Coordinates of C-alpha atoms in Angstrom, one line a residue:
Chain A
M1 CA 106.5 16.7 -2.3
S2 CA 103.1 18.4 -1.1
I3 CA 100.2 17.3 -2.7
I4 CA 97.9 19.8 -0.9
T5 CA 99.2 23.3 0.1
L6 CA 97.2 26.0 1.9
S7 CA 98.4 29.4 2.4
N8 CA 97.0 32.4 4.1
L9 CA 93.8 30.6 4.2
N10 CA 90.7 32.5 5.6
K11 CA 86.8 32.0 5.4
I12 CA 84.9 34.5 7.1
Y13 CA 81.0 33.9 7.5
N14 CA 78.7 37.2 7.9
E15 CA 81.7 39.0 6.4
G16 CA 81.0 42.7 6.4
T17 CA 78.5 42.6 9.6
D18 CA 78.9 43.3 12.9
I19 CA 79.6 39.8 14.0
P20 CA 81.9 38.0 11.5
V21 CA 82.9 34.3 12.2
H22 CA 86.2 33.6 11.3
A23 CA 85.9 29.8 10.8
V24 CA 89.0 29.6 9.1
N25 CA 92.0 31.8 10.2
N26 CA 95.0 32.2 8.1
V27 CA 95.9 28.6 7.7
D28 CA 99.0 27.6 6.3
L29 CA 99.3 24.0 5.8
S30 CA 100.4 21.3 3.5
F31 CA 100.0 17.5 3.0
E32 CA 102.1 15.0 1.7
A33 CA 100.8 11.9 -0.5
G34 CA 100.3 8.9 1.5
E35 CA 99.6 10.9 4.8
F36 CA 96.9 9.8 7.2
S37 CA 96.5 13.4 9.0
V38 CA 93.6 13.8 11.5
I39 CA 92.3 17.4 12.0
K40 CA 91.2 17.7 15.5
G41 CA 89.9 19.9 17.7
A42 CA 86.4 20.9 19.5
S43 CA 83.0 21.0 18.1
G44 CA 83.1 24.2 16.1
C45 CA 86.5 25.2 15.8
G46 CA 86.6 24.9 12.0
K47 CA 87.3 21.2 11.0
T48 CA 84.3 20.5 8.6
T49 CA 85.0 24.2 7.4
L50 CA 88.8 23.4 6.5
L51 CA 88.0 20.2 5.1
N52 CA 85.1 21.7 2.8
L53 CA 87.5 24.1 1.6
L54 CA 89.9 21.6 0.8
G55 CA 87.5 19.6 -1.2
G56 CA 86.5 22.3 -3.1
L57 CA 82.7 22.2 -1.9
D58 CA 83.2 25.8 -0.6
T59 CA 85.0 28.5 -1.4
P60 CA 87.4 30.7 0.7
S61 CA 87.4 34.2 1.6
S62 CA 90.8 34.6 0.9
G63 CA 94.2 32.8 0.7
N64 CA 94.9 30.0 -2.0
I65 CA 94.7 26.3 -2.1
I66 CA 96.9 24.5 -4.2
I67 CA 96.3 20.7 -5.3
D68 CA 98.8 18.9 -7.2
G69 CA 100.1 22.3 -8.7
V70 CA 96.3 23.3 -9.5
E71 CA 95.0 26.5 -7.8
I72 CA 91.4 25.4 -7.3
G73 CA 90.0 28.7 -6.5
K74 CA 90.8 29.9 -10.0
L75 CA 88.7 27.1 -11.7
S76 CA 85.7 27.6 -12.8
A77 CA 82.9 26.0 -11.2
S78 CA 82.4 23.5 -14.4
N79 CA 86.4 22.6 -14.4
L80 CA 86.1 22.6 -10.2
T81 CA 83.5 19.9 -10.6
N82 CA 85.4 18.1 -13.0
F83 CA 88.5 18.5 -10.4
R84 CA 86.8 17.0 -7.5
M85 CA 85.3 13.8 -9.4
N86 CA 88.9 13.2 -10.5
N87 CA 90.9 13.8 -7.5
I88 CA 89.0 14.2 -4.3
G89 CA 87.4 11.4 -2.8
F90 CA 84.9 12.3 0.0
V91 CA 83.2 10.4 3.1
F92 CA 80.9 12.2 4.6
Q93 CA 79.7 11.9 8.5
A94 CA 75.8 10.9 7.3
Y95 CA 77.4 8.8 4.7
N96 CA 75.3 10.3 1.9
L97 CA 74.5 7.3 -0.2
I98 CA 72.2 7.6 -3.1
P99 CA 69.1 5.8 -1.4
V100 CA 67.5 4.3 -4.9
L101 CA 71.0 3.2 -6.1
T102 CA 72.1 -0.4 -4.4
A103 CA 76.0 -0.2 -3.1
R104 CA 77.3 -1.3 -6.4
E105 CA 75.3 1.4 -8.1
N106 CA 76.5 4.0 -5.6
V107 CA 80.1 2.9 -6.2
E108 CA 79.7 2.9 -10.0
F109 CA 78.2 6.3 -9.9
I110 CA 81.4 8.3 -10.3
M111 CA 82.6 5.8 -12.9
H112 CA 79.4 6.5 -14.8
L113 CA 80.3 10.7 -14.5
Q114 CA 83.8 9.7 -15.7
H115 CA 82.5 7.8 -18.7
K116 CA 84.3 4.6 -17.6
S117 CA 83.2 1.1 -19.6
K118 CA 79.8 -1.0 -17.9
K119 CA 82.3 -3.7 -17.5
E120 CA 85.3 -1.5 -15.9
R121 CA 82.7 -0.1 -13.5
K122 CA 81.3 -3.1 -12.5
E123 CA 84.6 -5.1 -12.1
R124 CA 86.1 -2.2 -10.3
A125 CA 82.8 -1.7 -7.9
L126 CA 82.9 -4.9 -6.8
A127 CA 86.5 -5.1 -6.2
L128 CA 86.0 -2.2 -4.0
L129 CA 83.1 -3.4 -2.1
E130 CA 85.4 -6.5 -2.2
S131 CA 88.3 -4.2 -0.1
V132 CA 85.6 -2.7 2.2
G133 CA 84.0 -6.3 3.2
L134 CA 80.8 -5.7 1.7
R135 CA 81.1 -8.3 -2.0
D136 CA 77.9 -10.0 -0.9
R137 CA 76.0 -6.9 0.2
A138 CA 76.4 -5.4 -3.4
D139 CA 72.9 -5.3 -4.7
V140 CA 71.2 -3.9 -1.6
R141 CA 70.1 -0.7 -1.2
P142 CA 71.1 1.7 1.4
G143 CA 68.1 1.3 3.8
K144 CA 68.9 -1.8 4.7
L145 CA 72.5 -1.6 5.3
S146 CA 73.6 -0.9 8.8
G147 CA 75.2 2.5 9.6
G148 CA 78.6 0.9 9.5
Q149 CA 78.1 -0.9 5.9
Q150 CA 76.8 2.5 4.9
Q151 CA 79.9 4.2 5.7
R152 CA 82.0 1.2 4.1
V153 CA 80.3 1.6 0.9
A154 CA 80.6 5.3 1.1
V155 CA 84.5 4.5 1.5
A156 CA 84.5 2.3 -1.5
R157 CA 82.3 4.8 -3.3
A158 CA 85.3 7.5 -2.6
L159 CA 87.9 5.5 -4.1
A160 CA 86.0 4.7 -7.1
S161 CA 87.1 7.6 -9.2
K162 CA 91.2 6.4 -8.1
P163 CA 91.1 10.1 -6.2
K164 CA 94.7 11.5 -5.2
F165 CA 93.4 12.0 -1.4
I166 CA 90.4 11.1 0.6
L167 CA 88.6 13.7 2.6
A168 CA 86.5 11.8 5.8
D169 CA 84.8 14.2 7.5
E170 CA 83.3 12.7 11.1
P171 CA 83.5 9.2 9.3
T172 CA 83.0 7.4 12.7
A173 CA 80.3 10.0 14.5
N174 CA 77.6 7.7 13.6
L175 CA 79.0 4.5 14.1
D176 CA 79.3 2.0 17.3
T177 CA 82.6 0.8 18.4
K178 CA 82.9 -2.3 16.7
A179 CA 81.6 -0.8 13.2
T180 CA 84.3 2.2 14.1
E181 CA 87.2 -0.3 14.4
N182 CA 86.4 -2.2 11.1
L183 CA 85.9 1.1 9.3
L184 CA 89.3 2.2 10.7
D185 CA 91.2 -0.9 9.7
I186 CA 89.8 -0.9 6.2
M187 CA 91.2 2.4 5.7
E188 CA 94.7 2.1 7.8
N189 CA 94.9 -0.8 5.6
L190 CA 94.2 0.9 2.1
N191 CA 96.7 3.5 3.5
K192 CA 99.5 1.3 4.1
V193 CA 99.1 -1.0 0.9
E194 CA 97.6 1.0 -1.3
G195 CA 99.3 4.3 -0.4
I196 CA 95.9 6.3 -0.4
T197 CA 96.1 9.7 1.4
F198 CA 93.6 10.3 4.2
I199 CA 92.4 13.4 5.9
F200 CA 90.3 13.5 8.6
A201 CA 88.3 15.9 10.4
S202 CA 87.3 14.5 13.5
H203 CA 87.6 14.8 17.5
D204 CA 87.1 10.7 18.0
D205 CA 89.8 9.6 20.3
R206 CA 89.9 6.1 18.2
V207 CA 90.6 8.0 15.0
I208 CA 93.2 10.1 16.6
K209 CA 95.0 7.1 17.9
K210 CA 95.6 6.1 14.5
A211 CA 96.5 9.4 12.9
H212 CA 100.4 9.6 11.5
R213 CA 100.0 13.2 12.1
L214 CA 97.6 15.3 14.0
I215 CA 96.6 18.7 13.0
E216 CA 94.9 20.8 16.0
L217 CA 92.5 23.6 15.5
E218 CA 91.3 25.9 17.6
D219 CA 88.6 29.0 16.6
G220 CA 90.0 28.7 13.0
K221 CA 93.6 28.8 13.8
V222 CA 96.0 25.9 13.6
I223 CA 97.7 25.6 17.0
G224 CA 99.5 22.4 16.9
Chain B
M1 CA 47.2 12.6 -14.9
F2 CA 43.6 13.8 -13.1
A3 CA 44.4 17.0 -15.0
V4 CA 44.2 15.9 -18.0
I5 CA 41.0 13.7 -17.1
F6 CA 39.0 16.5 -15.5
G7 CA 40.0 19.0 -18.6
V8 CA 39.1 16.2 -21.2
S9 CA 35.8 15.3 -19.9
M10 CA 35.1 18.9 -19.2
R11 CA 35.8 20.2 -22.5
S12 CA 34.4 17.1 -24.3
M13 CA 30.9 17.4 -22.7
Q14 CA 30.8 21.2 -23.1
L15 CA 31.8 20.8 -27.0
G16 CA 30.0 17.8 -27.0
T17 CA 26.6 19.4 -25.9
Y18 CA 27.3 22.3 -28.3
D19 CA 27.7 20.1 -30.8
N20 CA 24.4 18.4 -30.2
M21 CA 22.2 21.8 -29.8
I22 CA 23.8 22.9 -33.7
D23 CA 22.9 19.3 -34.2
G24 CA 19.6 19.5 -33.3
A25 CA 19.1 23.1 -34.5
V26 CA 20.5 22.9 -37.4
R27 CA 21.7 19.7 -39.0
Q28 CA 18.2 18.4 -38.1
Y29 CA 16.4 21.3 -39.1
S30 CA 17.7 24.5 -40.8
G31 CA 21.0 23.0 -42.7
F32 CA 24.4 24.5 -42.7
I33 CA 23.7 26.8 -45.5
Q34 CA 20.1 27.7 -47.1
I35 CA 19.2 30.1 -50.4
Q36 CA 16.5 32.2 -50.0
D37 CA 15.0 34.8 -51.4
T38 CA 16.2 37.9 -50.2
S39 CA 13.0 39.5 -48.9
Y40 CA 11.8 36.2 -47.2
W41 CA 14.8 36.1 -44.7
N42 CA 13.5 39.7 -43.0
D43 CA 9.5 39.2 -43.1
K44 CA 9.6 35.4 -43.5
T45 CA 5.8 35.1 -45.0
I46 CA 4.8 32.7 -47.6
D47 CA 4.6 35.7 -50.1
D48 CA 8.4 35.8 -50.5
L49 CA 9.1 32.7 -52.1
M50 CA 11.4 31.5 -54.6
T51 CA 11.0 29.6 -57.5
D52 CA 12.4 26.2 -57.5
S53 CA 14.8 25.3 -60.3
P54 CA 16.3 21.7 -60.8
E55 CA 19.1 23.5 -62.9
L56 CA 20.1 25.4 -60.1
R57 CA 19.9 22.4 -57.7
S58 CA 21.9 20.3 -59.9
K59 CA 24.7 23.0 -60.3
I60 CA 25.3 23.7 -56.5
T61 CA 25.2 19.8 -56.0
E62 CA 28.6 19.9 -58.2
I63 CA 30.3 21.7 -55.7
E64 CA 32.7 20.0 -53.7
D65 CA 31.9 19.9 -50.4
V66 CA 28.1 19.5 -51.1
N67 CA 26.0 16.3 -50.5
S68 CA 22.9 17.6 -51.9
V69 CA 20.2 20.4 -52.2
L70 CA 16.7 19.8 -50.5
P71 CA 13.8 21.9 -51.4
R72 CA 11.8 23.2 -48.5
L73 CA 8.6 25.1 -48.1
E74 CA 8.0 25.9 -44.9
S75 CA 5.5 27.9 -43.2
F76 CA 2.9 28.4 -40.1
A77 CA -0.4 27.0 -39.7
L78 CA -3.1 26.3 -37.5
I79 CA -3.7 22.5 -37.0
S80 CA -6.7 21.0 -35.4
S81 CA -8.1 17.9 -33.7
G82 CA -11.3 17.4 -32.1
S83 CA -11.8 20.4 -29.6
K84 CA -8.0 21.1 -29.9
T85 CA -6.0 23.9 -31.8
K86 CA -2.5 24.7 -31.9
G87 CA -0.1 26.9 -34.2
A88 CA 2.1 24.3 -36.1
F89 CA 5.3 24.8 -38.0
L90 CA 4.6 23.1 -41.4
Q91 CA 7.7 21.6 -43.4
G92 CA 7.3 20.6 -46.8
I93 CA 10.3 18.3 -47.6
D94 CA 11.6 16.0 -50.5
P95 CA 11.0 12.7 -48.2
M96 CA 13.7 10.7 -49.9
V97 CA 16.6 13.8 -50.0
D98 CA 15.6 15.5 -46.8
T99 CA 16.3 12.2 -44.6
Q100 CA 20.0 12.0 -46.0
M101 CA 20.8 15.0 -44.1
T102 CA 18.3 15.3 -41.3
G103 CA 18.1 11.5 -40.3
I104 CA 14.3 12.4 -39.7
S105 CA 12.8 8.8 -40.8
D106 CA 14.8 6.9 -38.2
K107 CA 13.2 9.4 -35.7
V108 CA 10.0 7.6 -36.6
V109 CA 8.4 6.3 -33.2
K110 CA 5.2 5.2 -34.9
G111 CA 3.6 4.7 -38.1
K112 CA 5.7 5.1 -41.4
F113 CA 7.9 7.9 -42.8
L114 CA 6.6 9.9 -45.9
E115 CA 7.4 8.9 -49.4
V116 CA 7.3 11.1 -52.1
G117 CA 3.8 12.4 -53.4
D118 CA 2.4 11.0 -50.1
D119 CA -0.8 13.0 -49.0
G120 CA -0.5 12.3 -45.2
F121 CA 1.7 14.3 -42.8
I122 CA 4.2 13.4 -39.9
I123 CA 4.0 14.8 -36.7
G124 CA 6.4 15.6 -33.8
Q125 CA 5.4 13.5 -30.8
R126 CA 4.9 16.2 -28.3
L127 CA 2.6 18.0 -30.5
A128 CA 0.8 14.7 -31.4
A129 CA 0.4 14.0 -27.3
F130 CA -1.1 17.7 -27.3
L131 CA -3.9 17.0 -30.0
G132 CA -4.5 13.5 -28.7
I133 CA -4.0 12.1 -31.9
N134 CA -2.4 8.9 -33.3
V135 CA -1.2 7.5 -36.4
G136 CA -4.2 7.2 -39.0
D137 CA -6.1 9.9 -37.4
T138 CA -6.7 13.1 -39.4
I139 CA -6.2 16.5 -38.8
V140 CA -7.4 20.0 -40.1
L141 CA -4.9 22.6 -41.1
I142 CA -5.6 26.4 -42.0
S143 CA -3.6 28.8 -43.0
Q144 CA -2.8 31.7 -45.2
G145 CA -1.9 30.7 -48.8
Y146 CA 0.7 32.1 -51.3
H147 CA -0.6 35.4 -52.1
G148 CA -3.6 35.6 -50.2
V149 CA -5.2 32.3 -51.1
T150 CA -6.9 30.6 -48.2
A151 CA -5.1 27.2 -47.5
A152 CA -7.4 24.8 -45.2
N153 CA -7.7 21.1 -45.8
I154 CA -7.8 17.4 -43.9
F155 CA -4.9 15.3 -43.8
P156 CA -4.4 11.8 -42.5
I157 CA -1.2 11.3 -39.9
K158 CA 1.1 8.8 -41.4
G159 CA 3.6 8.8 -38.6
I160 CA 4.8 9.9 -35.3
V161 CA 8.6 11.5 -35.1
K162 CA 10.4 12.1 -31.9
I163 CA 12.3 15.5 -32.5
P164 CA 15.2 15.6 -29.9
N165 CA 14.7 19.4 -30.2
P166 CA 11.9 19.9 -27.5
A167 CA 10.8 22.9 -28.8
L168 CA 10.4 21.9 -32.3
D169 CA 9.0 18.7 -31.6
K170 CA 5.8 20.8 -30.0
V171 CA 4.9 22.5 -33.2
L172 CA 6.5 20.3 -36.3
L173 CA 4.4 19.0 -39.0
I174 CA 6.1 17.6 -41.8
G175 CA 4.7 16.4 -45.3
D176 CA 6.0 15.8 -48.9
I177 CA 6.7 19.1 -50.5
G178 CA 4.3 18.8 -53.3
T179 CA 1.2 18.2 -50.9
V180 CA 2.5 21.4 -48.9
Q181 CA 3.0 23.4 -52.0
E182 CA -0.6 22.3 -53.0
F183 CA -2.1 23.2 -49.8
Y184 CA -0.5 26.5 -49.7
G185 CA -1.4 27.0 -53.4
A186 CA 2.3 27.5 -54.2
E187 CA 3.0 25.0 -56.7
G188 CA 6.8 25.1 -58.0
M189 CA 7.6 27.6 -55.4
L190 CA 10.1 27.1 -52.0
T191 CA 11.1 29.1 -48.9
S192 CA 14.3 27.6 -49.4
L193 CA 16.9 25.5 -50.8
V194 CA 18.9 23.7 -48.0
V195 CA 22.5 23.0 -48.9
N196 CA 23.6 19.8 -47.4
I197 CA 27.3 19.9 -46.8
K198 CA 30.2 17.2 -46.2
N199 CA 32.0 19.3 -43.8
K200 CA 30.8 21.9 -41.8
N201 CA 33.9 23.9 -41.4
A202 CA 33.9 24.3 -45.4
I203 CA 30.7 26.9 -45.6
D204 CA 32.9 29.9 -45.8
E205 CA 34.2 28.4 -49.0
I206 CA 30.9 27.2 -50.1
I207 CA 29.3 30.2 -49.9
P208 CA 31.1 32.1 -52.3
Q209 CA 30.8 29.5 -55.4
I210 CA 26.9 29.4 -54.5
N211 CA 26.7 33.1 -55.1
E212 CA 28.8 32.8 -58.2
I213 CA 26.5 29.9 -59.3
M214 CA 23.2 32.0 -58.9
N215 CA 24.4 35.2 -60.3
D216 CA 21.0 36.3 -58.9
K217 CA 20.5 39.5 -56.5
S218 CA 17.0 38.2 -55.5
L219 CA 18.4 35.0 -53.8
I220 CA 20.9 34.9 -51.4
A221 CA 23.0 32.3 -49.4
L222 CA 23.1 32.3 -45.5
S223 CA 25.1 30.7 -43.6
W224 CA 23.8 28.7 -40.1
T225 CA 24.9 31.3 -38.1
D226 CA 23.3 34.1 -39.9
M227 CA 20.0 32.3 -39.5
N228 CA 20.8 31.1 -35.8
K229 CA 22.4 34.3 -34.4
E230 CA 20.9 34.0 -30.9
L231 CA 22.2 29.9 -30.8
K232 CA 25.6 31.4 -31.8
Q233 CA 25.7 33.8 -29.0
Q234 CA 24.4 31.4 -26.5
I235 CA 27.4 28.9 -27.5
E236 CA 29.8 31.7 -28.0
S237 CA 28.4 33.2 -24.3
D238 CA 28.4 29.3 -22.4
N239 CA 32.1 28.8 -24.1
G240 CA 33.4 31.8 -22.5
G241 CA 32.1 30.6 -19.2
G242 CA 33.5 27.2 -20.0
I243 CA 37.0 28.8 -20.8
I244 CA 37.0 30.7 -17.7
M245 CA 36.4 27.5 -15.9
L246 CA 39.2 25.8 -17.5
I247 CA 41.6 28.9 -16.7
I248 CA 40.7 28.2 -12.8
L249 CA 41.5 24.5 -13.5
Y250 CA 44.5 25.1 -15.5
S251 CA 45.0 27.0 -12.5
V252 CA 44.7 24.8 -9.5
V253 CA 46.6 22.1 -11.7
F254 CA 49.4 24.4 -12.3
F255 CA 50.2 25.4 -8.6
G256 CA 49.2 21.6 -7.8
I257 CA 52.1 20.6 -10.3
L258 CA 54.1 23.4 -9.3
G259 CA 53.8 22.4 -5.1
T260 CA 54.7 18.8 -6.2
I261 CA 57.8 19.6 -7.8
I262 CA 58.9 22.3 -5.2
M263 CA 58.2 19.4 -2.7
M264 CA 60.1 17.3 -4.8
T265 CA 63.3 19.4 -5.2
A266 CA 63.2 20.3 -1.5
E267 CA 63.0 16.6 -0.7
R268 CA 66.0 15.7 -2.8
K269 CA 67.9 19.1 -2.4
K270 CA 70.8 17.2 0.0
E271 CA 70.9 14.1 -2.9
F272 CA 71.2 16.7 -5.8
A273 CA 74.2 18.2 -3.6
V274 CA 76.0 14.8 -3.0
M275 CA 75.8 14.3 -6.7
V276 CA 77.5 17.8 -7.7
A277 CA 79.9 17.3 -4.7
L278 CA 81.1 13.9 -6.0
G279 CA 81.4 15.5 -9.6
M280 CA 77.9 15.8 -11.5
Q281 CA 77.8 18.7 -13.6
K282 CA 75.0 20.8 -12.2
K283 CA 73.7 20.8 -16.2
Y284 CA 73.5 17.1 -16.2
L285 CA 71.6 17.2 -13.4
S286 CA 69.3 19.6 -14.2
A287 CA 68.7 17.6 -17.9
I288 CA 68.1 14.5 -15.9
V289 CA 65.8 16.4 -13.3
L290 CA 64.2 17.9 -16.7
L291 CA 63.7 14.3 -18.3
E292 CA 63.0 12.4 -15.3
T293 CA 59.8 15.3 -14.6
I294 CA 58.7 15.4 -18.3
F295 CA 59.0 11.3 -18.0
L296 CA 56.8 11.1 -15.1
G297 CA 54.4 14.2 -16.4
M298 CA 54.4 12.1 -19.9
I299 CA 53.1 9.0 -17.9
G300 CA 50.5 10.9 -16.1
A301 CA 49.4 12.6 -19.1
V302 CA 49.2 9.6 -21.2
V303 CA 47.2 7.6 -18.9
G304 CA 44.9 10.9 -18.1
A305 CA 44.3 10.9 -22.0
L306 CA 43.5 7.0 -22.0
V307 CA 41.3 7.1 -18.9
S308 CA 39.4 10.5 -20.1
S309 CA 39.2 8.9 -24.0
G310 CA 37.2 5.7 -21.7
I311 CA 35.0 7.9 -19.9
V312 CA 34.4 10.2 -23.2
W313 CA 33.7 7.1 -25.1
Y314 CA 31.5 5.6 -22.7
F315 CA 29.6 8.9 -22.3
H316 CA 29.4 9.6 -25.9
D317 CA 27.6 6.3 -26.2
S318 CA 25.3 6.8 -23.2
P319 CA 25.0 10.4 -23.0
I320 CA 23.9 11.8 -19.6
H321 CA 20.1 12.4 -19.9
I322 CA 19.0 15.4 -17.6
T323 CA 15.5 14.7 -15.7
G324 CA 13.5 16.7 -13.3
E325 CA 13.5 20.5 -13.2
M326 CA 16.7 21.1 -14.8
A327 CA 15.3 19.0 -17.9
G328 CA 12.5 21.7 -18.2
I329 CA 14.8 24.4 -18.1
Y330 CA 16.8 23.0 -20.7
E331 CA 13.4 22.6 -22.8
Q332 CA 12.4 26.0 -22.3
F333 CA 15.2 27.1 -23.9
G334 CA 14.7 24.5 -26.9
I335 CA 17.6 22.1 -25.9
E336 CA 17.0 18.4 -25.3
P337 CA 17.9 17.8 -22.0
V338 CA 21.0 15.4 -22.6
L339 CA 24.6 16.2 -21.9
M340 CA 26.5 14.7 -25.0
F341 CA 30.1 14.1 -25.0
S342 CA 32.1 14.9 -28.0
T343 CA 34.8 12.3 -29.4
D344 CA 36.9 14.8 -31.2
W345 CA 40.4 13.7 -30.7
T346 CA 41.7 17.2 -30.5
I347 CA 40.1 18.0 -26.9
I348 CA 42.5 15.0 -25.4
Q349 CA 45.2 16.4 -27.7
A350 CA 44.6 20.4 -26.5
Q351 CA 44.2 19.3 -22.7
F352 CA 47.6 17.0 -23.1
I353 CA 49.6 20.1 -24.8
V354 CA 48.3 22.4 -22.2
V355 CA 49.1 20.2 -19.0
F356 CA 52.4 19.2 -20.3
S357 CA 53.2 22.7 -20.9
L358 CA 52.0 23.5 -17.7
L359 CA 54.5 20.8 -16.4
I360 CA 57.2 22.4 -18.7
L361 CA 56.6 25.9 -17.3
A362 CA 56.7 24.5 -13.5
V363 CA 59.9 22.6 -14.5
I364 CA 61.7 25.9 -14.4
Y365 CA 61.9 25.9 -10.7
P366 CA 63.7 23.4 -10.2
M367 CA 66.3 24.0 -12.8
I368 CA 66.4 27.7 -11.1
K369 CA 67.1 26.0 -7.9
I370 CA 69.8 23.2 -9.4
S371 CA 71.6 26.1 -10.7
T372 CA 72.0 28.4 -8.2
F373 CA 72.2 26.0 -4.7
K374 CA 75.2 26.2 -2.9
I375 CA 76.5 22.3 -2.0
I376 CA 77.5 22.6 1.5
E377 CA 74.0 24.7 2.5
S378 CA 72.3 21.9 0.5
M379 CA 73.8 19.3 2.2
H380 CA 73.0 20.1 5.8
S381 CA 69.4 20.9 4.5

């Protein structure tokens, strides 16, 4: 059963001007639970825009996004924020960890928002850091972690809220080969063992090779 | 922090200096309330005296907020010693009661203070220096007495006092009221009754009570502002300048705070966007930023208040003495050339509240920014 359905989705920048940009163009897609999908395409083809729409971080110009039976376009800003918190995990290209918090506190952040108990937060955060191989770096701030380590903390953070799926936008773009392989192995393992759904936007061949499903975008349109 | 320090120091110095001016001109001389013959205030001649009434003094003393009532007989006389002569301001006082209000006995720098019934005088330090006289020397006084009587006599100098108000110090001669009354031929007569009050803010309540007790249209109760209109205007005018300076300071402070907050918001825009993307409600983020800014502002304001308290207390105990030409200018205006600092805690409280209010005003900016920012744009900023 599809957990995400996109129908006739459009995102047009500079709408109403002489030079509108069709970043996402009549996209119809669906994603099944447990998928390890990669949206690939050249730079500027609309991968990130599509992922942002999927994550409820941006609003489409037209079309529908239905996640687990909920049409997110109809949610209020406040409800959409709560929906994101409880259903979607994000891994950004630039890691986007909160610099003043330690690795564990970064992972605990969403659980704070979910009003989890201190004990539960701590136990889950440490377990997630363990699963990405950073248990011993739990009390270190992001500034003292390497890029690969920061991105692994970001993965742990994305998993913290027990989301239905994780959106990863170019997660390996700033990582070297070893860190990339390490990160992808962790994600692949989480997908296989725990059945976590991953949707990547990437043009990195190392990511594409791992994909169970490839979606190719060109000028905002799905071409394959 | 610095805003509170500057604001408190500036205002404390200004109000402290005003208090010192009022203290010099009012508490140490005229008192905050005087009772006079109605015609004396306009002409100030020795002929328009009031009769001393112990009964009236006693009744006025019973008013709440009144400490004591001081009889005074004041007029002018020529003072001479050797070949030098000068116009002097002769003040007849009850030495025992007067010094409780003016503290004049503490200002004696040479010789002794007066005793009741003393036949000598104490003299201002500058006047003594002008005449070249010292304790034990004699002076000649000549003046017009009550109702045309000639007033002339020789008196010994019992002591020299240093009066903070330079203009007064150059002319002041103080004697026991009985001696001065005898000199002017005005036994049992006074130019005024000075009402020594406990609280200068209670003047408006005390005066109607005095008028009710006197019930005499030939007498009038005057407040210090009625008697020192020029001083009051001078303070009001200078205070206006001070308030303009404070407004300029507050403007600089406000834009300083606003600039810091704008910078802080811009620097953390991405961080805010990530938090909202992960699921934090904008209203909670706004509340956190508000509390954070208030907390930081509170620390700054409290530290500022503590530091400025130290500065104010230090300069209150060790006031800044103005020297050189500037001191001369102050003295020309009859003001003691000293910058006093007021320790009135409401100054610190007011500056704290103003700076804190400016902070609250400035924090509106990030509140608006947070409520209107778009996640994607902010994350890419």
